[in-house]
Amino acid sequence: MGDAEQLGRDVAWRVFVAVSTKWGLRVLEEIGAGRYRFRELHRAVEGISYKMLTQTLRELENHGLVTRYDHHTANPRVDYTLTAAGEGLVQTIHGLCRWSGAHLDQLLAAPAHRSDAPAAG
């Protein structure tokens, strides 16, 4: 494996870790759906605390998936948008969901998805 390919894999794994948290994908989805302001995101992502939303947004921004824009107004106003990489990732995730739907019967028949299967962990 070449250096560029290894670097690509390493970056992909780091991004995967960042978005596979409890809140990462949900926040990305909401930004992709057009909720751009902090309070809008907080209302849309049920159960997330202000602190966790802040940490999640910083992590997504740190990985190049989200852009933060501070309007520098008297009343604090910050908007978040997906970067091109973030949009591509959301599209990829939607593709994975379509794949899952296309193979749902087969996947549900697998031991890990049966109701009588032991809990993972």
MMTF fields as JSON, N, C-alpha, C and O atoms, coordinates in Angstrom:
{
  "mmtfVersion": "1.0.0",
  "mmtfProducer": "UNKNOWN",
  "numBonds": 483,
  "numAtoms": 484,
  "numGroups": 121,
  "numChains": 1,
  "numModels": 1,
  "chainsPerModel": [1],
  "groupsPerChain": [121],
  "chainIdList": ["A"],
  "bondAtomList": [4, 2, 8, 6, 12, 10, 16, 14, 20, 18, 24, 22, 28, 26, 32, 30, 36, 34, 40, 38, 44, 42, 48, 46, 52, 50, 56, 54, 60, 58, 64, 62, 68, 66, 72, 70, 76, 74, 80, 78, 84, 82, 88, 86, 92, 90, 96, 94, 100, 98, 104, 102, 108, 106, 112, 110, 116, 114, 120, 118, 124, 122, 128, 126, 132, 130, 136, 134, 140, 138, 144, 142, 148, 146, 152, 150, 156, 154, 160, 158, 164, 162, 168, 166, 172, 170, 176, 174, 180, 178, 184, 182, 188, 186, 192, 190, 196, 194, 200, 198, 204, 202, 208, 206, 212, 210, 216, 214, 220, 218, 224, 222, 228, 226, 232, 230, 236, 234, 240, 238, 244, 242, 248, 246, 252, 250, 256, 254, 260, 258, 264, 262, 268, 266, 272, 270, 276, 274, 280, 278, 284, 282, 288, 286, 292, 290, 296, 294, 300, 298, 304, 302, 308, 306, 312, 310, 316, 314, 320, 318, 324, 322, 328, 326, 332, 330, 336, 334, 340, 338, 344, 342, 348, 346, 352, 350, 356, 354, 360, 358, 364, 362, 368, 366, 372, 370, 376, 374, 380, 378, 384, 382, 388, 386, 392, 390, 396, 394, 400, 398, 404, 402, 408, 406, 412, 410, 416, 414, 420, 418, 424, 422, 428, 426, 432, 430, 436, 434, 440, 438, 444, 442, 448, 446, 452, 450, 456, 454, 460, 458, 464, 462, 468, 466, 472, 470, 476, 474, 480, 478],
  "bondOrderList": [1, 1, 1, 1, 1, 1, 1, 1, 1, 1, 1, 1, 1, 1, 1, 1, 1, 1, 1, 1, 1, 1, 1, 1, 1, 1, 1, 1, 1, 1, 1, 1, 1, 1, 1, 1, 1, 1, 1, 1, 1, 1, 1, 1, 1, 1, 1, 1, 1, 1, 1, 1, 1, 1, 1, 1, 1, 1, 1, 1, 1, 1, 1, 1, 1, 1, 1, 1, 1, 1, 1, 1, 1, 1, 1, 1, 1, 1, 1, 1, 1, 1, 1, 1, 1, 1, 1, 1, 1, 1, 1, 1, 1, 1, 1, 1, 1, 1, 1, 1, 1, 1, 1, 1, 1, 1, 1, 1, 1, 1, 1, 1, 1, 1, 1, 1, 1, 1, 1, 1],
  "groupList": [{"groupName": "MET", "atomNameList": ["N", "CA", "C", "O"], "elementList": ["N", "C", "C", "O"], "formalChargeList": [0, 0, 0, 0], "bondAtomList": [1, 0, 2, 1, 3, 2], "bondOrderList": [1, 1, 2], "singleLetterCode": "M", "chemCompType": "L-PEPTIDE LINKING"}, {"groupName": "GLY", "atomNameList": ["N", "CA", "C", "O"], "elementList": ["N", "C", "C", "O"], "formalChargeList": [0, 0, 0, 0], "bondAtomList": [1, 0, 2, 1, 3, 2], "bondOrderList": [1, 1, 2], "singleLetterCode": "G", "chemCompType": "PEPTIDE LINKING"}, {"groupName": "ASP", "atomNameList": ["N", "CA", "C", "O"], "elementList": ["N", "C", "C", "O"], "formalChargeList": [0, 0, 0, 0], "bondAtomList": [1, 0, 2, 1, 3, 2], "bondOrderList": [1, 1, 2], "singleLetterCode": "D", "chemCompType": "L-PEPTIDE LINKING"}, {"groupName": "ALA", "atomNameList": ["N", "CA", "C", "O"], "elementList": ["N", "C", "C", "O"], "formalChargeList": [0, 0, 0, 0], "bondAtomList": [1, 0, 2, 1, 3, 2], "bondOrderList": [1, 1, 2], "singleLetterCode": "A", "chemCompType": "L-PEPTIDE LINKING"}, {"groupName": "GLU", "atomNameList": ["N", "CA", "C", "O"], "elementList": ["N", "C", "C", "O"], "formalChargeList": [0, 0, 0, 0], "bondAtomList": [1, 0, 2, 1, 3, 2], "bondOrderList": [1, 1, 2], "singleLetterCode": "E", "chemCompType": "L-PEPTIDE LINKING"}, {"groupName": "GLN", "atomNameList": ["N", "CA", "C", "O"], "elementList": ["N", "C", "C", "O"], "formalChargeList": [0, 0, 0, 0], "bondAtomList": [1, 0, 2, 1, 3, 2], "bondOrderList": [1, 1, 2], "singleLetterCode": "Q", "chemCompType": "L-PEPTIDE LINKING"}, {"groupName": "LEU", "atomNameList": ["N", "CA", "C", "O"], "elementList": ["N", "C", "C", "O"], "formalChargeList": [0, 0, 0, 0], "bondAtomList": [1, 0, 2, 1, 3, 2], "bondOrderList": [1, 1, 2], "singleLetterCode": "L", "chemCompType": "L-PEPTIDE LINKING"}, {"groupName": "ARG", "atomNameList": ["N", "CA", "C", "O"], "elementList": ["N", "C", "C", "O"], "formalChargeList": [0, 0, 0, 0], "bondAtomList": [1, 0, 2, 1, 3, 2], "bondOrderList": [1, 1, 2], "singleLetterCode": "R", "chemCompType": "L-PEPTIDE LINKING"}, {"groupName": "VAL", "atomNameList": ["N", "CA", "C", "O"], "elementList": ["N", "C", "C", "O"], "formalChargeList": [0, 0, 0, 0], "bondAtomList": [1, 0, 2, 1, 3, 2], "bondOrderList": [1, 1, 2], "singleLetterCode": "V", "chemCompType": "L-PEPTIDE LINKING"}, {"groupName": "TRP", "atomNameList": ["N", "CA", "C", "O"], "elementList": ["N", "C", "C", "O"], "formalChargeList": [0, 0, 0, 0], "bondAtomList": [1, 0, 2, 1, 3, 2], "bondOrderList": [1, 1, 2], "singleLetterCode": "W", "chemCompType": "L-PEPTIDE LINKING"}, {"groupName": "PHE", "atomNameList": ["N", "CA", "C", "O"], "elementList": ["N", "C", "C", "O"], "formalChargeList": [0, 0, 0, 0], "bondAtomList": [1, 0, 2, 1, 3, 2], "bondOrderList": [1, 1, 2], "singleLetterCode": "F", "chemCompType": "L-PEPTIDE LINKING"}, {"groupName": "SER", "atomNameList": ["N", "CA", "C", "O"], "elementList": ["N", "C", "C", "O"], "formalChargeList": [0, 0, 0, 0], "bondAtomList": [1, 0, 2, 1, 3, 2], "bondOrderList": [1, 1, 2], "singleLetterCode": "S", "chemCompType": "L-PEPTIDE LINKING"}, {"groupName": "THR", "atomNameList": ["N", "CA", "C", "O"], "elementList": ["N", "C", "C", "O"], "formalChargeList": [0, 0, 0, 0], "bondAtomList": [1, 0, 2, 1, 3, 2], "bondOrderList": [1, 1, 2], "singleLetterCode": "T", "chemCompType": "L-PEPTIDE LINKING"}, {"groupName": "LYS", "atomNameList": ["N", "CA", "C", "O"], "elementList": ["N", "C", "C", "O"], "formalChargeList": [0, 0, 0, 0], "bondAtomList": [1, 0, 2, 1, 3, 2], "bondOrderList": [1, 1, 2], "singleLetterCode": "K", "chemCompType": "L-PEPTIDE LINKING"}, {"groupName": "ILE", "atomNameList": ["N", "CA", "C", "O"], "elementList": ["N", "C", "C", "O"], "formalChargeList": [0, 0, 0, 0], "bondAtomList": [1, 0, 2, 1, 3, 2], "bondOrderList": [1, 1, 2], "singleLetterCode": "I", "chemCompType": "L-PEPTIDE LINKING"}, {"groupName": "TYR", "atomNameList": ["N", "CA", "C", "O"], "elementList": ["N", "C", "C", "O"], "formalChargeList": [0, 0, 0, 0], "bondAtomList": [1, 0, 2, 1, 3, 2], "bondOrderList": [1, 1, 2], "singleLetterCode": "Y", "chemCompType": "L-PEPTIDE LINKING"}, {"groupName": "HIS", "atomNameList": ["N", "CA", "C", "O"], "elementList": ["N", "C", "C", "O"], "formalChargeList": [0, 0, 0, 0], "bondAtomList": [1, 0, 2, 1, 3, 2], "bondOrderList": [1, 1, 2], "singleLetterCode": "H", "chemCompType": "L-PEPTIDE LINKING"}, {"groupName": "ASN", "atomNameList": ["N", "CA", "C", "O"], "elementList": ["N", "C", "C", "O"], "formalChargeList": [0, 0, 0, 0], "bondAtomList": [1, 0, 2, 1, 3, 2], "bondOrderList": [1, 1, 2], "singleLetterCode": "N", "chemCompType": "L-PEPTIDE LINKING"}, {"groupName": "PRO", "atomNameList": ["N", "CA", "C", "O"], "elementList": ["N", "C", "C", "O"], "formalChargeList": [0, 0, 0, 0], "bondAtomList": [1, 0, 2, 1, 3, 2], "bondOrderList": [1, 1, 2], "singleLetterCode": "P", "chemCompType": "L-PEPTIDE LINKING"}, {"groupName": "CYS", "atomNameList": ["N", "CA", "C", "O"], "elementList": ["N", "C", "C", "O"], "formalChargeList": [0, 0, 0, 0], "bondAtomList": [1, 0, 2, 1, 3, 2], "bondOrderList": [1, 1, 2], "singleLetterCode": "C", "chemCompType": "L-PEPTIDE LINKING"}],
  "groupTypeList": [0, 1, 2, 3, 4, 5, 6, 1, 7, 2, 8, 3, 9, 7, 8, 10, 8, 3, 8, 11, 12, 13, 9, 1, 6, 7, 8, 6, 4, 4, 14, 1, 3, 1, 7, 15, 7, 10, 7, 4, 6, 16, 7, 3, 8, 4, 1, 14, 11, 15, 13, 0, 6, 12, 5, 12, 6, 7, 4, 6, 4, 17, 16, 1, 6, 8, 12, 7, 15, 2, 16, 16, 12, 3, 17, 18, 7, 8, 2, 15, 12, 6, 12, 3, 3, 1, 4, 1, 6, 8, 5, 12, 14, 16, 1, 6, 19, 7, 9, 11, 1, 3, 16, 6, 2, 5, 6, 6, 3, 3, 18, 3, 16, 7, 11, 2, 3, 18, 3, 3, 1],
  "groupIdList": [1, 2, 3, 4, 5, 6, 7, 8, 9, 10, 11, 12, 13, 14, 15, 16, 17, 18, 19, 20, 21, 22, 23, 24, 25, 26, 27, 28, 29, 30, 31, 32, 33, 34, 35, 36, 37, 38, 39, 40, 41, 42, 43, 44, 45, 46, 47, 48, 49, 50, 51, 52, 53, 54, 55, 56, 57, 58, 59, 60, 61, 62, 63, 64, 65, 66, 67, 68, 69, 70, 71, 72, 73, 74, 75, 76, 77, 78, 79, 80, 81, 82, 83, 84, 85, 86, 87, 88, 89, 90, 91, 92, 93, 94, 95, 96, 97, 98, 99, 100, 101, 102, 103, 104, 105, 106, 107, 108, 109, 110, 111, 112, 113, 114, 115, 116, 117, 118, 119, 120, 121],
  "secStructList": [7, 7, 2, 2, 2, 2, 2, 2, 2, 2, 2, 2, 2, 2, 2, 2, 2, 2, 2, 6, 1, 6, 6, 2, 2, 2, 2, 2, 2, 2, 2, 2, 6, 6, 7, 7, 5, 2, 2, 2, 2, 2, 2, 2, 1, 6, 6, 7, 7, 2, 2, 2, 2, 2, 2, 2, 2, 2, 2, 2, 2, 2, 6, 6, 1, 3, 3, 3, 3, 3, 7, 7, 7, 1, 1, 7, 7, 3, 3, 3, 3, 3, 7, 2, 2, 2, 2, 2, 2, 2, 2, 2, 2, 2, 2, 2, 2, 2, 2, 2, 2, 2, 6, 2, 2, 2, 2, 2, 2, 1, 4, 4, 4, 1, 6, 6, 1, 7, 7, 7, 7],
  "xCoordList": [0.844, 0.0, 0.894, 1.853, 0.571, 1.366, 1.085, 0.1, 1.979, 1.828, 0.527, -0.145, 0.161, -1.065, -2.293, -3.235, -2.278, -3.404, -3.514, -4.615, -2.38, -2.384, -2.87, -3.645, -2.416, -2.859, -4.372, -5.06, -4.887, -6.325, -7.098, -8.137, -6.594, -7.247, -7.202, -8.189, -6.058, -5.917, -6.892, -7.543, -6.984, -7.913, -9.355, -10.159, -9.682, -11.039, -11.406, -12.527, -10.482, -10.753, -10.974, -11.86, -10.171, -10.342, -11.693, -12.362, -12.086, -13.396, -14.5, -15.482, -14.353, -15.356, -15.538, -16.667, -14.452, -14.525, -15.26, -16.064, -14.989, -15.624, -17.128, -17.886, -17.568, -19.0, -19.77, -21.001, -19.09, -19.802, -20.091, -20.425, -19.96, -20.334, -21.855, -22.555, -22.344, -23.797, -24.441, -25.565, -23.758, -24.366, -23.833, -24.496, -22.671, -22.016, -22.877, -23.057, -23.407, -24.217, -25.512, -25.963, -26.102, -27.351, -27.137, -27.96, -26.047, -25.756, -25.457, -25.943, -24.669, -24.4, -25.694, -25.879, -26.581, -27.86, -28.682, -29.275, -28.712, -29.493, -28.907, -29.65, -27.6, -26.976, -27.268, -27.578, -27.171, -27.477, -28.923, -29.235, -29.817, -31.244, -31.593, -32.747, -30.611, -30.848, -30.946, -31.334, -30.613, -30.583, -29.15, -28.243, -28.962, -27.611, -27.188, -25.995, -28.138, -27.785, -27.719, -28.379, -26.911, -26.682, -27.997, -28.234, -28.838, -30.103, -31.022, -31.713, -31.041, -31.849, -31.366, -32.17, -30.063, -29.498, -29.827, -30.171, -29.724, -30.008, -31.462, -31.74, -32.374, -33.785, -34.035, -34.862, -33.336, -33.577, -33.018, -33.588, -31.914, -31.264, -31.718, -31.108, -32.781, -33.398, -32.44, -31.826, -32.329, -31.542, -30.108, -29.421, -29.632, -28.232, -28.122, -28.964, -27.087, -26.846, -26.107, -25.531, -26.133, -25.389, -23.903, -23.253, -23.381, -21.957, -21.62, -20.62, -22.453, -22.167, -22.33, -21.573, -23.307, -23.466, -22.235, -21.731, -21.753, -20.546, -19.355, -18.619, -19.162, -18.044, -18.181, -17.197, -19.389, -19.615, -19.35, -18.692, -19.849, -19.617, -18.126, -17.626, -17.421, -15.968, -15.237, -14.322, -15.652, -15.015, -15.285, -14.379, -16.514, -16.852, -16.111, -15.659, -15.99, -15.229, -13.75, -13.108, -13.213, -11.813, -11.476, -10.349, -12.449, -12.238, -12.609, -12.587, -12.941, -13.199, -14.567, -14.762, -15.52, -16.86, -17.854, -18.86, -17.573, -18.471, -17.663, -16.514, -18.279, -17.675, -18.484, -19.714, -17.794, -18.419, -18.226, -17.113, -19.321, -19.231, -19.799, -20.985, -18.952, -19.358, -19.655, -18.79, -20.872, -21.283, -20.727, -20.846, -20.128, -19.546, -20.547, -20.249, -21.73, -22.754, -22.902, -22.38, -23.633, -23.845, -24.532, -24.137, -25.531, -26.156, -25.417, -25.41, -24.796, -24.004, -24.813, -25.904, -24.253, -24.889, -23.805, -22.874, -23.951, -22.998, -23.787, -24.77, -23.361, -23.989, -23.02, -21.803, -23.58, -22.79, -23.293, -24.501, -22.374, -22.726, -21.815, -20.726, -22.281, -21.446, -20.421, -20.733, -19.219, -18.219, -18.548, -19.464, -17.813, -18.001, -17.749, -18.452, -16.746, -16.456, -17.618, -17.988, -18.192, -19.33, -20.54, -21.229, -20.8, -21.916, -21.693, -22.616, -20.466, -20.15, -20.322, -20.807, -19.93, -20.085, -21.563, -21.957, -22.382, -23.824, -24.424, -25.251, -24.013, -24.503, -24.063, -24.83, -22.838, -22.341, -23.148, -23.484, -23.458, -24.26, -25.657, -26.203, -26.239, -27.55, -27.465, -28.408, -26.351, -26.141, -26.084, -26.624, -25.441, -25.385, -26.787, -27.122, -27.595, -28.981, -29.776, -30.567, -29.574, -30.251, -29.801, -30.621, -28.498, -27.969, -28.632, -29.05, -28.73, -29.352, -30.802, -31.258, -31.512, -32.908, -33.031, -33.956, -32.108, -32.144, -31.849, -32.282, -31.125, -30.729, -31.342, -30.838, -32.41, -32.966, -33.345, -33.026, -34.009, -34.419, -33.212, -33.219, -32.179, -30.969, -30.277, -29.812, -30.21, -29.546, -30.317, -29.714, -31.635, -32.445, -32.389, -32.619, -32.083, -31.975, -30.647, -30.499, -29.693, -28.375, -28.502, -29.342, -27.679, -27.769, -27.723, -28.414, -26.954, -26.81, -28.092, -28.253, -29.003, -30.207, -31.47, -32.556, -31.35, -32.541, -32.888, -32.007, -34.146, -34.591, -34.119, -34.047, -33.794, -33.324, -31.808, -31.258, -31.125, -29.658, -29.206, -29.877, -28.086, -27.552, -27.13, -26.759, -27.181, -26.803, -25.32, -24.486, -25.013, -23.618, -22.897, -23.511, -21.637, -20.895, -19.864, -19.117],
  "yCoordList": [-1.165, 0.0, 1.233, 1.315, 2.196, 3.406, 4.371, 4.235, 5.353, 6.346, 7.127, 7.363, 7.529, 8.303, 7.473, 7.982, 6.198, 5.329, 5.124, 5.133, 4.941, 4.768, 6.038, 5.973, 7.193, 8.459, 8.613, 9.055, 8.252, 8.308, 7.43, 7.837, 6.24, 5.328, 5.891, 5.829, 6.437, 7.001, 8.157, 8.242, 9.039, 10.173, 9.668, 10.159, 8.696, 8.146, 7.559, 7.752, 6.849, 6.265, 7.347, 7.223, 8.406, 9.489, 10.184, 10.516, 10.4, 11.004, 10.069, 10.514, 8.779, 7.804, 7.838, 7.801, 7.907, 7.972, 9.243, 9.211, 10.348, 11.619, 11.604, 12.147, 10.998, 11.036, 9.866, 9.887, 8.857, 7.7, 7.832, 6.852, 9.038, 9.291, 9.325, 9.258, 9.427, 9.471, 10.622, 10.48, 11.747, 12.938, 13.342, 14.102, 12.865, 13.345, 13.278, 14.286, 12.112, 11.97, 12.766, 13.335, 12.804, 13.544, 15.03, 15.672, 15.575, 16.99, 17.241, 18.22, 16.38, 16.527, 16.512, 17.331, 15.583, 15.482, 16.769, 17.245, 17.317, 18.532, 19.723, 20.524, 19.846, 20.939, 20.74, 21.698, 19.5, 19.204, 19.473, 19.759, 19.383, 19.628, 21.114, 21.488, 21.951, 23.385, 24.071, 25.237, 23.403, 24.044, 24.52, 23.713, 25.82, 26.35, 27.035, 27.106, 27.537, 28.286, 27.365, 26.327, 27.756, 26.919, 26.546, 25.372, 27.52, 27.235, 26.351, 25.493, 26.545, 25.673, 24.233, 23.306, 24.055, 22.714, 22.124, 20.947, 22.932, 22.44, 21.974, 20.943, 22.726, 22.326, 21.076, 20.241, 20.94, 19.839, 18.507, 17.457, 18.534, 17.301, 17.044, 17.52, 16.295, 16.065, 15.37, 14.356, 15.933, 15.312, 15.783, 15.448, 16.544, 16.991, 18.23, 19.125, 18.279, 19.445, 20.509, 20.218, 21.74, 22.809, 22.46, 22.664, 21.933, 21.583, 20.512, 20.625, 19.474, 18.393, 18.862, 18.441, 19.727, 20.267, 21.082, 20.972, 21.897, 22.69, 21.786, 22.026, 20.75, 19.829, 19.098, 18.922, 18.678, 17.952, 18.855, 18.439, 20.078, 21.013, 21.306, 21.375, 21.477, 21.725, 20.533, 20.7, 19.331, 18.118, 17.999, 17.681, 18.25, 18.175, 19.255, 19.012, 20.44, 21.517, 21.143, 21.377, 20.572, 20.164, 19.138, 19.096, 18.318, 17.298, 17.777, 16.989, 19.033, 19.601, 19.27, 19.336, 18.915, 18.54, 19.685, 19.713, 20.623, 21.738, 23.021, 23.044, 24.093, 25.418, 26.271, 26.266, 26.991, 27.887, 29.316, 29.725, 30.082, 31.494, 32.351, 32.259, 33.184, 34.105, 35.448, 36.033, 35.939, 37.201, 38.432, 39.543, 38.259, 39.355, 40.499, 41.659, 40.148, 41.137, 41.276, 40.465, 42.334, 42.572, 41.37, 40.938, 40.844, 39.597, 38.46, 38.378, 37.582, 36.511, 35.718, 35.225, 35.612, 34.829, 34.046, 34.615, 32.726, 31.84, 30.881, 30.291, 30.724, 29.785, 28.653, 28.835, 27.485, 26.307, 25.788, 25.719, 25.425, 24.816, 23.617, 23.526, 22.709, 21.574, 22.036, 22.834, 21.544, 21.743, 20.78, 19.966, 20.871, 19.922, 18.498, 17.566, 18.336, 17.011, 16.538, 15.365, 17.438, 17.093, 16.691, 15.725, 17.438, 17.09, 15.722, 14.912, 15.468, 14.168, 13.045, 11.972, 13.273, 12.251, 11.969, 10.808, 13.009, 12.812, 12.018, 11.132, 12.33, 11.572, 10.108, 9.205, 9.883, 8.513, 7.755, 6.587, 8.412, 7.787, 7.469, 6.41, 8.376, 8.1, 6.908, 6.121, 6.768, 5.598, 4.315, 3.29, 4.363, 3.203, 2.838, 1.66, 3.851, 3.595, 2.947, 2.035, 3.408, 2.786, 1.339, 0.462, 1.082, -0.282, -1.156, -2.277, -0.646, -1.393, -1.722, -2.842, -0.762, -0.994, -2.036, -2.848, -2.02, -2.972, -4.396, -5.355, -4.545, -5.864, -6.157, -7.001, -5.472, -5.533, -6.948, -7.353, -7.703, -9.067, -9.921, -10.628, -9.853, -10.638, -10.177, -11.002, -8.876, -8.357, -8.716, -9.062, -8.635, -8.968, -10.45, -10.826, -11.297, -12.735, -13.105, -14.211, -12.199, -12.466, -12.531, -11.844, -13.348, -13.518, -12.21, -12.091, -11.267, -10.021, -9.199, -8.352, -9.437, -8.615, -9.346, -8.768, -10.592, -11.34, -10.945, -10.622, -10.97, -10.571, -11.547, -11.182, -12.786, -13.759, -13.762, -14.57, -12.851, -12.798, -12.186, -11.299, -12.643, -12.049, -10.606, -10.268, -9.778, -8.376, -8.276, -9.005, -7.345, -7.104, -6.401, -5.678, -6.606, -5.867, -6.705, -6.272],
  "zCoordList": [0.0, 0.0, 0.0, 0.767, -0.87, -0.955, 0.185, 0.911, 0.326, 1.397, 1.274, 2.278, 0.064, -0.144, 0.219, 0.827, -0.154, 0.168, 1.679, 2.23, 2.342, 3.803, 4.489, 5.444, 4.007, 4.573, 4.403, 5.324, 3.232, 2.979, 3.959, 4.478, 4.207, 5.168, 6.581, 7.314, 6.955, 8.299, 8.52, 9.562, 7.536, 7.644, 7.689, 8.482, 6.849, 6.832, 8.189, 8.66, 8.823, 10.137, 11.188, 12.033, 11.135, 12.108, 11.928, 12.907, 10.676, 10.402, 10.858, 11.453, 10.589, 11.017, 12.532, 13.023, 13.261, 14.722, 15.15, 16.082, 14.479, 14.851, 14.606, 15.41, 13.519, 13.197, 13.781, 13.782, 14.272, 14.804, 16.298, 16.963, 16.811, 18.205, 18.304, 17.294, 19.503, 19.72, 18.95, 18.469, 18.823, 18.257, 16.886, 16.18, 16.491, 15.272, 14.027, 13.344, 13.722, 12.51, 12.597, 11.603, 13.765, 13.921, 13.665, 13.013, 14.169, 13.955, 12.479, 11.912, 11.852, 10.414, 9.604, 8.704, 9.926, 9.214, 9.36, 8.392, 10.552, 10.783, 10.036, 9.471, 10.027, 9.264, 7.784, 7.075, 7.314, 5.916, 5.56, 4.404, 6.547, 6.319, 6.366, 6.156, 6.639, 6.594, 7.941, 7.999, 9.011, 10.325, 10.564, 10.772, 10.533, 10.513, 11.806, 12.102, 12.574, 13.776, 14.978, 15.019, 15.959, 17.131, 17.818, 18.106, 18.077, 18.779, 17.949, 18.498, 16.644, 15.776, 15.893, 15.989, 15.882, 16.014, 17.384, 17.493, 18.406, 19.751, 19.868, 20.481, 19.287, 19.323, 18.485, 18.852, 17.378, 16.44, 16.922, 16.625, 17.658, 18.112, 19.55, 20.507, 19.672, 20.973, 21.943, 21.613, 23.136, 24.187, 24.28, 25.246, 23.316, 23.357, 24.242, 24.173, 25.069, 25.921, 25.109, 24.06, 25.609, 24.939, 24.865, 23.839, 25.968, 26.023, 24.985, 24.276, 24.897, 23.95, 22.508, 21.633, 22.254, 20.901, 20.528, 19.41, 21.455, 21.195, 20.897, 19.94, 21.708, 21.491, 20.158, 19.441, 19.831, 18.579, 17.386, 16.432, 17.424, 16.319, 16.159, 15.036, 17.261, 17.183, 16.567, 15.76, 16.958, 16.413, 14.909, 14.14, 14.497, 13.075, 12.287, 11.168, 12.869, 12.229, 12.148, 11.125, 13.208, 13.258, 12.174, 11.681, 11.809, 10.782, 9.373, 8.428, 9.232, 7.912, 7.346, 6.132, 8.199, 7.736, 7.852, 7.144, 8.74, 9.028, 9.036, 9.476, 8.544, 8.602, 9.571, 9.54, 10.416, 11.394, 10.927, 10.594, 10.903, 10.515, 11.634, 11.953, 12.231, 13.291, 12.648, 11.997, 12.829, 12.213, 12.93, 12.414, 14.097, 14.876, 15.074, 14.787, 15.566, 15.851, 17.36, 18.125, 17.786, 19.215, 19.866, 20.949, 19.223, 19.678, 18.988, 17.76, 19.77, 19.147, 18.124, 18.412, 16.934, 15.877, 15.15, 14.579, 15.187, 14.531, 13.66, 14.11, 12.42, 11.501, 11.197, 11.208, 10.927, 10.568, 9.238, 9.007, 8.367, 7.087, 6.859, 7.424, 6.025, 5.64, 4.622, 3.738, 4.74, 3.697, 2.551, 2.668, 1.462, 0.366, 0.864, 0.473, 1.725, 2.289, 3.161, 3.118, 3.947, 4.787, 3.965, 4.293, 2.889, 1.998, 1.37, 1.283, 0.934, 0.346, 1.339, 0.981, 2.59, 3.623, 3.881, 3.992, 3.979, 4.198, 3.028, 3.241, 1.813, 0.647, 0.726, 0.394, 1.163, 1.315, 2.362, 2.165, 3.467, 4.522, 4.01, 4.316, 3.234, 2.643, 1.695, 1.604, 0.994, 0.139, 0.95, 0.533, 2.096, 2.981, 3.473, 3.594, 3.754, 4.175, 3.042, 3.286, 1.809, 0.654, 0.493, 0.22, 0.66, 0.585, 1.639, 1.348, 2.859, 3.945, 3.604, 3.83, 3.07, 2.682, 1.587, 1.603, 0.637, -0.473, -0.006, -0.645, 1.087, 1.598, 2.967, 3.708, 3.294, 4.64, 5.062, 6.18, 4.211, 4.587, 4.946, 5.953, 4.119, 4.367, 5.65, 6.436, 5.861, 7.055, 8.326, 9.342, 8.27, 9.442, 9.79, 10.939, 8.799, 9.051, 9.702, 10.221, 9.678, 10.274, 11.797, 12.379, 12.437, 13.894, 14.695, 15.707, 14.278, 15.043, 15.084, 15.963, 14.147, 14.044, 14.469, 14.435, 14.865, 15.305, 16.727, 17.523, 17.037, 18.38, 19.452, 20.626, 19.069, 20.054, 20.205, 20.953, 19.488, 19.532, 20.857, 21.383, 21.398, 22.629, 22.364, 21.24, 23.358, 23.225, 22.876, 23.411, 21.956, 21.569, 22.7, 23.485, 22.78, 23.795, 24.343, 25.22]
}
